[in-house]
Short mmCIF file of C-alpha atoms and ligand atoms in Angstrom, two decimals:
data_model
loop_
_atom_site.label_atom_id
_atom_site.label_comp_id
_atom_site.label_asym_id
_atom_site.label_seq_id
_atom_site.Cartn_x
_atom_site.Cartn_y
_atom_site.Cartn_z
CA MET A 1 -5.02 -48.22 -2.32
CA LEU A 2 -3.53 -45.06 -0.85
CA PHE A 3 -4.73 -43.16 -3.92
CA ASN A 4 -8.31 -44.42 -3.41
CA TYR A 5 -8.21 -43.44 0.24
CA LEU A 6 -7.00 -39.93 -0.60
CA GLN A 7 -9.68 -39.64 -3.28
CA TRP A 8 -12.36 -40.55 -0.72
CA LEU A 9 -10.94 -38.05 1.73
CA GLY A 10 -11.20 -35.43 -1.01
CA VAL A 11 -14.85 -36.33 -1.67
CA ILE A 12 -15.68 -36.16 2.05
CA PHE A 13 -13.94 -32.77 2.36
CA PHE A 14 -15.78 -31.49 -0.71
CA MET A 15 -19.18 -32.60 0.59
CA SER A 16 -18.60 -31.18 4.04
CA ASN A 17 -17.00 -27.90 2.99
CA LYS A 18 -19.93 -25.51 2.80
CA LEU A 19 -19.01 -22.25 1.12
CA ILE A 20 -20.31 -18.70 0.96
CA LEU A 21 -19.99 -16.62 -2.19
CA ILE A 22 -19.62 -12.87 -1.63
CA LEU A 23 -20.56 -10.76 -4.64
CA ASN A 24 -20.17 -7.02 -5.19
CA CYS A 25 -21.45 -5.98 -8.62
CA GLY A 26 -20.76 -2.40 -9.74
CA SER A 27 -20.97 -0.38 -12.94
CA SER A 28 -17.29 -0.83 -13.82
CA SER A 29 -16.14 -3.66 -11.58
CA ILE A 30 -17.26 -6.89 -9.98
CA LYS A 31 -15.58 -8.23 -6.86
CA PHE A 32 -16.13 -11.81 -5.72
CA SER A 33 -14.80 -14.05 -2.99
CA VAL A 34 -15.53 -17.42 -1.44
CA PHE A 35 -15.41 -18.10 2.31
CA GLY A 36 -15.83 -21.29 4.30
CA PHE A 37 -19.19 -21.27 6.14
CA VAL A 38 -17.66 -22.86 9.22
CA ASP A 39 -13.98 -21.86 9.25
CA MET A 40 -14.53 -18.33 7.79
CA LYS A 41 -11.41 -18.89 5.70
CA LYS A 42 -11.15 -16.96 2.42
CA TYR A 43 -10.48 -19.62 -0.23
CA LEU A 44 -10.84 -17.49 -3.34
CA PHE A 45 -11.12 -13.85 -4.31
CA GLY A 46 -11.14 -11.97 -7.55
CA VAL A 47 -11.92 -8.71 -9.28
CA VAL A 48 -13.28 -7.98 -12.74
CA GLU A 49 -12.53 -4.52 -14.13
CA PHE A 50 -14.24 -3.27 -17.26
CA PHE A 51 -14.30 0.22 -18.72
CA SER A 52 -16.17 -1.23 -21.69
CA PHE A 53 -17.55 -4.70 -22.35
CA GLN A 54 -14.87 -5.08 -25.02
CA HIS A 55 -12.13 -4.68 -22.45
CA VAL A 56 -12.70 -6.92 -19.47
CA HIS A 57 -9.82 -7.77 -17.16
CA ILE A 58 -10.30 -10.55 -14.58
CA GLN A 59 -7.82 -11.44 -11.85
CA TRP A 60 -8.42 -14.05 -9.20
CA GLN A 61 -6.53 -15.97 -6.59
CA CYS A 62 -7.50 -19.42 -5.36
CA ASN A 63 -5.61 -21.20 -2.58
CA GLY A 64 -2.64 -18.90 -3.21
CA ALA A 65 -2.47 -19.40 -7.01
CA LYS A 66 -2.87 -16.17 -9.00
CA LYS A 67 -4.74 -16.29 -12.31
CA CYS A 68 -5.74 -13.74 -14.93
CA LYS A 69 -7.96 -13.53 -18.02
CA ILE A 70 -8.65 -10.75 -20.53
CA LEU A 71 -11.87 -10.84 -22.54
CA ASP A 72 -12.65 -8.62 -25.50
CA SER A 73 -15.92 -9.78 -26.98
CA LEU A 74 -18.60 -9.54 -24.32
CA ASN A 75 -21.74 -7.41 -24.58
CA SER A 76 -23.23 -7.00 -21.13
CA LEU A 77 -22.78 -7.35 -17.38
CA GLU A 78 -24.83 -10.56 -17.59
CA GLU A 79 -22.28 -12.06 -19.98
CA ILE A 80 -19.41 -11.10 -17.68
CA LEU A 81 -21.22 -12.76 -14.77
CA ASP A 82 -21.85 -15.86 -16.89
CA PHE A 83 -18.13 -16.10 -17.51
CA VAL A 84 -17.20 -15.53 -13.85
CA ILE A 85 -19.69 -18.16 -12.66
CA ASP A 86 -19.26 -20.81 -15.39
CA ALA A 87 -15.58 -20.52 -16.22
CA ILE A 88 -14.14 -19.52 -12.84
CA LEU A 89 -16.41 -20.26 -9.88
CA MET A 90 -17.88 -23.58 -11.08
CA LYS A 91 -14.41 -24.81 -11.93
CA GLU A 92 -12.75 -23.74 -8.68
CA LEU A 93 -15.73 -24.91 -6.61
CA LYS A 94 -15.21 -28.46 -7.87
CA ILE A 95 -12.10 -28.54 -5.72
CA LEU A 96 -13.15 -26.17 -2.92
CA GLY A 97 -16.56 -27.52 -1.91
CA GLU A 98 -20.25 -26.83 -2.20
CA LEU A 99 -21.83 -23.38 -2.46
CA PHE A 100 -24.24 -23.07 0.44
CA ALA A 101 -25.10 -19.37 0.58
CA VAL A 102 -24.40 -16.01 -1.01
CA GLY A 103 -23.91 -12.51 0.42
CA HIS A 104 -24.52 -9.52 -1.85
CA ARG A 105 -22.95 -6.19 -0.97
CA ILE A 106 -25.56 -3.49 -1.54
CA VAL A 107 -24.34 0.12 -1.56
CA HIS A 108 -27.68 1.84 -0.91
CA GLY A 109 -30.58 0.47 1.12
CA GLY A 110 -32.49 3.76 1.21
CA PRO A 111 -34.56 4.19 4.38
CA HIS A 112 -35.71 0.56 4.38
CA PHE A 113 -32.87 -1.49 5.79
CA ILE A 114 -31.23 -1.10 9.19
CA GLU A 115 -29.52 -4.51 9.10
CA SER A 116 -28.66 -7.38 6.77
CA VAL A 117 -31.61 -9.43 5.50
CA ILE A 118 -32.39 -12.62 3.58
CA ILE A 119 -33.40 -11.57 0.09
CA ASP A 120 -37.07 -11.98 -0.88
CA ALA A 121 -39.43 -10.09 -3.19
CA ASN A 122 -39.83 -7.23 -0.67
CA VAL A 123 -36.08 -6.81 -0.34
CA LEU A 124 -35.71 -6.72 -4.12
CA ARG A 125 -38.36 -3.97 -4.23
CA GLY A 126 -36.49 -2.02 -1.52
CA ILE A 127 -33.17 -2.20 -3.39
CA LYS A 128 -34.95 -1.14 -6.57
CA SER A 129 -36.61 1.83 -4.91
CA ALA A 130 -33.17 3.15 -3.82
CA ILE A 131 -31.82 3.09 -7.40
CA SER A 132 -32.24 6.85 -7.82
CA PHE A 133 -29.84 7.38 -4.85
CA ALA A 134 -27.19 4.99 -6.22
CA PRO A 135 -27.64 4.71 -9.98
CA LEU A 136 -24.09 3.40 -10.48
CA HIS A 137 -24.54 0.62 -7.95
CA ASN A 138 -28.04 -0.65 -7.14
CA PRO A 139 -29.10 -1.58 -10.72
CA PHE A 140 -25.95 -3.70 -11.01
CA HIS A 141 -26.52 -5.32 -7.62
CA LEU A 142 -29.97 -6.40 -8.84
CA ILE A 143 -28.47 -7.94 -11.98
CA GLY A 144 -26.03 -9.86 -9.78
CA ILE A 145 -28.78 -11.13 -7.47
CA LYS A 146 -30.94 -12.30 -10.37
CA LYS A 147 -28.02 -14.00 -12.08
CA ILE A 148 -27.14 -15.98 -8.95
CA PHE A 149 -30.80 -17.04 -8.52
CA ALA A 150 -30.83 -18.22 -12.14
CA LYS A 151 -27.56 -20.15 -11.89
CA PHE A 152 -28.03 -21.52 -8.37
CA PRO A 153 -31.80 -21.99 -7.74
CA ASN A 154 -30.94 -23.82 -4.50
CA LEU A 155 -29.70 -20.48 -3.06
CA LEU A 156 -33.14 -18.86 -3.34
CA HIS A 157 -33.65 -18.66 0.42
CA LYS A 158 -29.96 -18.48 1.23
CA SER A 159 -29.13 -15.14 -0.38
CA VAL A 160 -28.37 -12.29 1.98
CA ALA A 161 -28.22 -8.54 1.27
CA VAL A 162 -25.67 -6.59 3.35
CA PHE A 163 -26.09 -2.82 3.09
CA ASP A 164 -23.42 -0.12 3.26
CA THR A 165 -26.06 2.27 4.55
CA ALA A 166 -27.32 0.07 7.40
CA PHE A 167 -24.55 0.98 9.87
CA HIS A 168 -25.47 4.66 9.55
CA GLN A 169 -29.16 4.18 10.29
CA SER A 170 -28.38 4.96 13.94
CA ILE A 171 -27.47 8.59 13.19
CA PRO A 172 -29.91 11.01 14.82
CA GLU A 173 -32.33 13.27 12.99
CA GLU A 174 -30.23 16.40 13.66
CA SER A 175 -27.45 14.76 11.66
CA TYR A 176 -29.38 13.08 8.86
CA LEU A 177 -31.71 15.97 8.03
CA TYR A 178 -30.62 18.56 5.47
CA PRO A 179 -31.83 22.10 6.13
CA LEU A 180 -34.18 21.90 3.13
CA PRO A 181 -38.00 22.05 3.01
CA TYR A 182 -39.08 19.21 5.28
CA PHE A 183 -41.40 17.62 2.70
CA LEU A 184 -38.34 16.71 0.58
CA TYR A 185 -37.36 14.35 3.36
CA LYS A 186 -40.85 13.22 4.30
CA LYS A 187 -42.15 12.64 0.78
CA TYR A 188 -38.99 11.81 -1.18
CA GLY A 189 -36.59 10.46 1.44
CA ILE A 190 -33.94 13.13 0.80
CA ARG A 191 -31.63 12.82 3.82
CA ARG A 192 -28.14 11.66 4.77
CA TYR A 193 -27.71 7.90 4.38
CA GLY A 194 -23.91 7.58 4.41
CA ALA A 195 -21.80 4.87 2.77
CA HIS A 196 -18.87 2.52 3.49
CA GLY A 197 -20.87 1.35 6.53
CA ILE A 198 -19.57 -2.20 6.25
CA SER A 199 -15.99 -0.96 6.49
CA HIS A 200 -16.70 1.48 9.35
CA SER A 201 -18.43 -1.30 11.27
CA TYR A 202 -15.51 -3.70 10.69
CA VAL A 203 -12.89 -1.30 12.02
CA LEU A 204 -15.13 -0.44 14.98
CA GLN A 205 -15.25 -4.13 15.88
CA GLU A 206 -11.48 -4.51 15.42
CA SER A 207 -10.79 -1.41 17.55
CA THR A 208 -12.21 -3.18 20.60
CA LYS A 209 -9.16 -5.47 20.52
CA PHE A 210 -6.66 -2.59 20.51
CA LEU A 211 -8.43 -0.60 23.18
CA SER A 212 -9.59 -3.50 25.38
CA LYS A 213 -13.03 -1.97 25.63
CA SER A 214 -16.45 -3.28 24.68
CA ARG A 215 -17.98 -2.08 21.42
CA ASP A 216 -20.85 -0.37 23.27
CA SER A 217 -18.48 1.83 25.24
CA LEU A 218 -16.25 2.98 22.37
CA ASN A 219 -16.05 6.61 21.22
CA ILE A 220 -14.01 6.66 18.01
CA ILE A 221 -13.64 8.49 14.72
CA THR A 222 -13.12 6.17 11.74
CA CYS A 223 -11.59 7.42 8.46
CA HIS A 224 -12.11 5.18 5.43
CA LEU A 225 -9.80 6.75 2.84
CA GLY A 226 -9.72 5.11 -0.59
CA ASN A 227 -10.83 6.11 -4.07
CA GLY A 228 -14.03 6.95 -2.26
CA SER A 229 -13.51 8.39 1.23
CA SER A 230 -15.72 8.90 4.23
CA ILE A 231 -15.40 9.56 7.94
CA SER A 232 -17.74 8.49 10.74
CA ALA A 233 -18.26 9.64 14.32
CA ILE A 234 -19.06 6.64 16.51
CA ARG A 235 -20.29 7.25 20.06
CA ASN A 236 -20.94 4.38 22.46
CA GLY A 237 -20.48 1.97 19.55
CA ARG A 238 -23.14 3.61 17.36
CA CYS A 239 -22.64 5.85 14.37
CA VAL A 240 -23.82 9.40 15.17
CA ASP A 241 -22.60 11.18 12.05
CA THR A 242 -20.93 10.41 8.75
CA SER A 243 -19.61 12.52 5.89
CA MET A 244 -21.29 10.91 2.89
CA GLY A 245 -24.83 12.04 2.36
CA LEU A 246 -27.81 11.23 0.18
CA THR A 247 -25.22 9.80 -2.21
CA PRO A 248 -21.49 9.01 -1.92
CA LEU A 249 -20.60 12.43 -3.39
CA GLU A 250 -20.73 14.50 -0.20
CA GLY A 251 -17.95 14.88 2.35
CA LEU A 252 -14.21 14.42 1.98
CA VAL A 253 -12.01 15.00 -1.08
CA MET A 254 -11.90 11.72 -3.04
CA GLY A 255 -10.04 10.28 -6.03
CA THR A 256 -12.31 11.89 -8.61
CA ARG A 257 -15.27 13.08 -6.51
CA CYS A 258 -15.43 16.61 -5.14
CA GLY A 259 -16.97 16.06 -1.69
CA ASP A 260 -18.44 19.16 0.00
CA ILE A 261 -18.93 22.19 -2.22
CA ASP A 262 -21.24 25.20 -2.31
CA PRO A 263 -24.44 24.02 -4.09
CA SER A 264 -24.50 27.35 -5.95
CA ILE A 265 -21.57 26.15 -8.04
CA VAL A 266 -24.17 24.05 -9.90
CA PHE A 267 -26.15 27.19 -10.79
CA TYR A 268 -22.99 29.08 -11.74
CA LEU A 269 -21.77 26.37 -14.11
CA TYR A 270 -25.25 25.99 -15.59
CA GLU A 271 -26.16 29.66 -15.96
CA HIS A 272 -22.81 31.32 -16.67
CA LEU A 273 -20.74 28.59 -18.32
CA ASN A 274 -23.69 27.00 -20.17
CA MET A 275 -22.85 23.54 -18.97
CA SER A 276 -25.51 20.84 -19.07
CA LEU A 277 -26.49 18.97 -15.90
CA GLN A 278 -24.85 15.89 -17.38
CA ASP A 279 -21.55 17.82 -17.81
CA ILE A 280 -21.73 19.15 -14.26
CA LYS A 281 -22.38 15.70 -12.86
CA LYS A 282 -19.38 14.40 -14.77
CA ILE A 283 -17.14 17.15 -13.36
CA PHE A 284 -18.26 16.51 -9.77
CA THR A 285 -18.04 12.72 -9.92
CA GLU A 286 -15.29 11.93 -12.44
CA GLN A 287 -13.02 14.98 -12.81
CA SER A 288 -12.72 16.49 -9.34
CA GLY A 289 -11.07 15.41 -6.09
CA LEU A 290 -7.37 14.55 -6.26
CA LEU A 291 -7.57 14.27 -10.05
CA GLY A 292 -9.10 17.73 -10.46
CA LEU A 293 -6.93 19.48 -7.86
CA SER A 294 -3.74 17.98 -9.29
CA GLY A 295 -4.60 19.41 -12.70
CA GLY A 296 -5.33 15.98 -14.14
CA ILE A 297 -2.14 14.23 -13.00
CA SER A 298 -3.91 11.29 -11.40
CA HIS A 299 -6.74 10.19 -9.14
CA ASP A 300 -4.32 7.78 -7.52
CA CYS A 301 -2.80 8.98 -4.25
CA ARG A 302 0.45 7.09 -4.92
CA ASP A 303 1.08 9.07 -8.14
CA ILE A 304 0.33 12.38 -6.47
CA GLU A 305 2.42 11.73 -3.37
CA LYS A 306 5.54 11.34 -5.50
CA ASN A 307 5.73 15.08 -6.14
CA TYR A 308 4.36 16.35 -2.83
CA PHE A 309 7.65 17.83 -1.61
CA ASN A 310 7.86 20.12 -4.62
CA VAL A 311 5.89 22.89 -2.88
CA SER A 312 4.89 24.69 -6.05
CA SER A 313 3.48 21.52 -7.65
CA SER A 314 -0.17 20.71 -8.21
CA SER A 315 0.43 17.48 -6.26
CA HIS A 316 1.40 19.53 -3.18
CA ARG A 317 -1.81 21.52 -3.57
CA ALA A 318 -3.99 18.42 -3.98
CA ILE A 319 -2.61 16.62 -0.92
CA ASN A 320 -2.85 19.76 1.21
CA VAL A 321 -6.52 20.26 0.38
CA PHE A 322 -7.18 16.55 1.03
CA CYS A 323 -5.57 16.65 4.50
CA TYR A 324 -6.97 20.06 5.41
CA ARG A 325 -10.54 18.95 4.75
CA LEU A 326 -10.02 15.64 6.52
CA SER A 327 -8.64 17.46 9.58
CA LYS A 328 -11.68 19.78 9.66
CA TYR A 329 -13.99 16.76 9.84
CA ILE A 330 -11.87 15.15 12.58
CA GLY A 331 -12.11 18.39 14.57
CA ALA A 332 -15.87 18.63 14.04
CA TYR A 333 -16.50 14.99 14.95
CA SER A 334 -14.36 15.24 18.09
CA VAL A 335 -17.05 17.62 19.40
CA LEU A 336 -19.56 14.76 19.17
CA MET A 337 -17.53 12.48 21.46
CA GLU A 338 -18.91 13.94 24.71
CA GLY A 339 -15.46 14.82 25.98
CA LYS A 340 -13.79 11.43 25.50
CA LEU A 341 -12.30 10.33 22.20
CA ASP A 342 -10.90 6.79 22.60
CA ALA A 343 -9.12 6.62 19.22
CA LEU A 344 -8.85 7.79 15.64
CA VAL A 345 -8.82 4.96 13.11
CA PHE A 346 -7.44 4.94 9.56
CA THR A 347 -8.51 2.39 6.96
CA GLY A 348 -9.00 2.08 3.15
CA GLY A 349 -6.17 2.05 0.58
CA ILE A 350 -4.91 5.53 1.57
CA GLY A 351 -5.60 5.23 5.31
CA GLU A 352 -3.87 1.85 5.50
CA ASN A 353 -0.83 2.82 3.46
CA SER A 354 -0.14 6.52 3.17
CA VAL A 355 2.43 7.50 5.78
CA LEU A 356 2.38 11.04 4.38
CA ILE A 357 -1.40 11.63 4.53
CA ARG A 358 -1.56 10.25 8.09
CA LYS A 359 1.29 12.49 9.23
CA LEU A 360 0.04 15.68 7.56
CA THR A 361 -3.49 15.16 8.86
CA LEU A 362 -2.42 14.54 12.46
CA GLN A 363 -0.22 17.66 12.36
CA LYS A 364 -3.36 19.69 11.71
CA VAL A 365 -5.34 18.37 14.73
CA LYS A 366 -2.72 18.81 17.47
CA PHE A 367 -5.36 19.86 20.01
CA LEU A 368 -6.58 16.26 20.19
CA ASN A 369 -3.21 15.17 21.61
CA PHE A 370 -2.23 12.74 18.89
CA ILE A 371 1.55 12.28 19.19
CA LEU A 372 2.74 10.41 16.12
CA ASP A 373 5.54 7.85 16.42
CA ASP A 374 7.28 8.29 13.05
CA HIS A 375 8.84 4.85 13.15
CA LEU A 376 5.48 3.14 13.79
CA ASN A 377 3.80 5.30 11.17
CA SER A 378 6.34 4.24 8.53
CA SER A 379 6.23 0.57 9.43
CA ILE A 380 2.47 -0.01 9.81
CA ARG A 381 1.21 -0.33 6.22
CA TYR A 382 0.73 -2.94 3.47
CA GLY A 383 -1.80 -5.01 5.38
CA LYS A 384 -0.37 -4.51 8.88
CA SER A 385 -2.50 -3.15 11.70
CA GLY A 386 -1.39 -1.32 14.82
CA ILE A 387 -1.19 1.85 16.87
CA ILE A 388 1.00 4.57 15.29
CA THR A 389 1.12 7.03 18.21
CA THR A 390 3.20 7.14 21.39
CA SER A 391 1.81 5.63 24.58
CA SER A 392 1.16 9.08 26.13
CA SER A 393 -1.13 10.09 23.30
CA CYS A 394 -4.73 9.50 22.26
CA PRO A 395 -4.26 6.37 20.10
CA VAL A 396 -4.35 6.49 16.33
CA ILE A 397 -4.90 3.00 14.93
CA VAL A 398 -4.36 1.67 11.40
CA ILE A 399 -6.68 -1.24 10.59
CA PRO A 400 -6.85 -2.87 7.14
CA THR A 401 -10.51 -3.15 6.26
CA ASN A 402 -12.14 -6.50 5.51
CA GLU A 403 -15.63 -5.88 4.20
CA ASP A 404 -16.01 -9.38 2.72
CA LEU A 405 -15.51 -10.91 6.15
CA VAL A 406 -18.29 -8.74 7.64
CA ILE A 407 -20.61 -9.86 4.84
CA ALA A 408 -19.66 -13.53 5.31
CA LYS A 409 -20.30 -13.28 9.06
CA ASP A 410 -23.71 -11.66 8.50
CA VAL A 411 -24.61 -14.48 6.10
CA VAL A 412 -23.67 -17.07 8.73
CA ASN A 413 -25.56 -15.24 11.48
CA LEU A 414 -28.73 -15.11 9.40
CA LEU A 415 -28.57 -18.68 8.09
CA LYS A 416 -27.04 -20.79 10.81
P1 ADP B 501 -11.62 1.77 -3.31
O1 ADP B 501 -12.34 2.94 -2.74
O2 ADP B 501 -11.70 1.72 -4.82
O3 ADP B 501 -11.90 0.44 -2.63
P2 ADP B 501 -9.00 1.52 -2.10
O4 ADP B 501 -9.47 1.42 -0.70
O5 ADP B 501 -8.39 0.31 -2.72
O6 ADP B 501 -10.09 2.11 -3.06
O7 ADP B 501 -7.92 2.69 -2.14
C1 ADP B 501 -7.36 3.14 -3.32
C2 ADP B 501 -6.46 4.32 -2.98
O8 ADP B 501 -5.45 3.87 -2.07
C3 ADP B 501 -5.75 4.91 -4.19
O9 ADP B 501 -5.81 6.32 -4.17
C4 ADP B 501 -4.32 4.47 -3.97
O10 ADP B 501 -3.41 5.39 -4.46
C5 ADP B 501 -4.24 4.46 -2.45
N1 ADP B 501 -3.07 3.69 -2.03
C6 ADP B 501 -2.87 2.37 -2.16
N2 ADP B 501 -1.61 2.05 -1.72
C7 ADP B 501 -1.02 3.21 -1.35
C8 ADP B 501 0.26 3.57 -0.82
N3 ADP B 501 1.19 2.66 -0.62
N4 ADP B 501 0.50 4.86 -0.54
C9 ADP B 501 -0.43 5.80 -0.74
N5 ADP B 501 -1.68 5.54 -1.24
C10 ADP B 501 -1.96 4.27 -1.54
#
């Protein structure tokens, strides 16, 4: 009797628990999560990493239980998605509830999208037309979108695209134009688009709580420091400049990407070292940044930090260049704050966790009156958020990013 009752309760919960799938398909990884449409609770999340289709590593966590699967005989991204949907999602959804909507993270929206949209044929065309700006992302997003349509035809009008570039569409012409012949912008759309917009917008929203100010009145600088890194200047709650450009290669030093360099280096490598354009692209995107500066030790900040205090080491050199360049951007963006910087915010794997990078960077921008509290700096990491400066200083806030939540909220806002 009791068993029957509990079974019925389970059925009622299942039928009433509407869920949102968040999907982020890339060239070497797929991230997925499932949120409740009403309670915004994250019930499931997972990541698929694949350097080749013969070596696919999937980890996921559902209601606290961690699971893992290694596959070695797949042939395409479609087959990986089939496995994720059929063998993981369908199975877990039987217990969690009913899939009601999906949010796709789209890295590059080109000039077309200034906000999240419900996906239709026009949106698909827009994502396709930005492929040349994000060849390692947009083609894979399209595969993900089509796969979900094929597996869940009921989600046809409940699929939302959330763009990393949308948050930066507020930046003014003087910031998004490159000093190149104007027709390159007008005819071919060559301009600054930025990236990581979902993360910058999340930490902006969260900052309102720490500073007790409305979003529209906030002047902050947000540093998203991870394998890919970018920094944004946000004035009166709107992005006015950001370090990533036409593609996510410009700006700060990254794990393997070079960030800002003299464009003539391309000509030098091509003309004097006889490198092909393919080789040069590989150097700039896969062999530079922390990995390149450290002489190939690692792209991972944790590995490099270990040897930082050996001042003649390549790790010392790599971290110093990283922090030096970051501090230059902070200085430059402080000029855009019209005399009043409310806070500096750190997020991303490095920003959220690296006590060393935060300390070294703040030491280089003393003129902004950041007075670090060493105890707070050491204790606010591993998922904690908080202010790491003394009360007499301009606040520096650490905020763990939560891009999936932003996507889930946009899905709800568009579909409710
Ligand atoms: P992605 O851009 O791939 O999303 P993440 O935001 O996860 O990257 O950040 C990855 C980076 O964060 C790596 O360089 C990693 O070393 C760094 N990181 C993670 N934890 C720590 C830590 N405890 N100390 C220093 N760096 C860390």
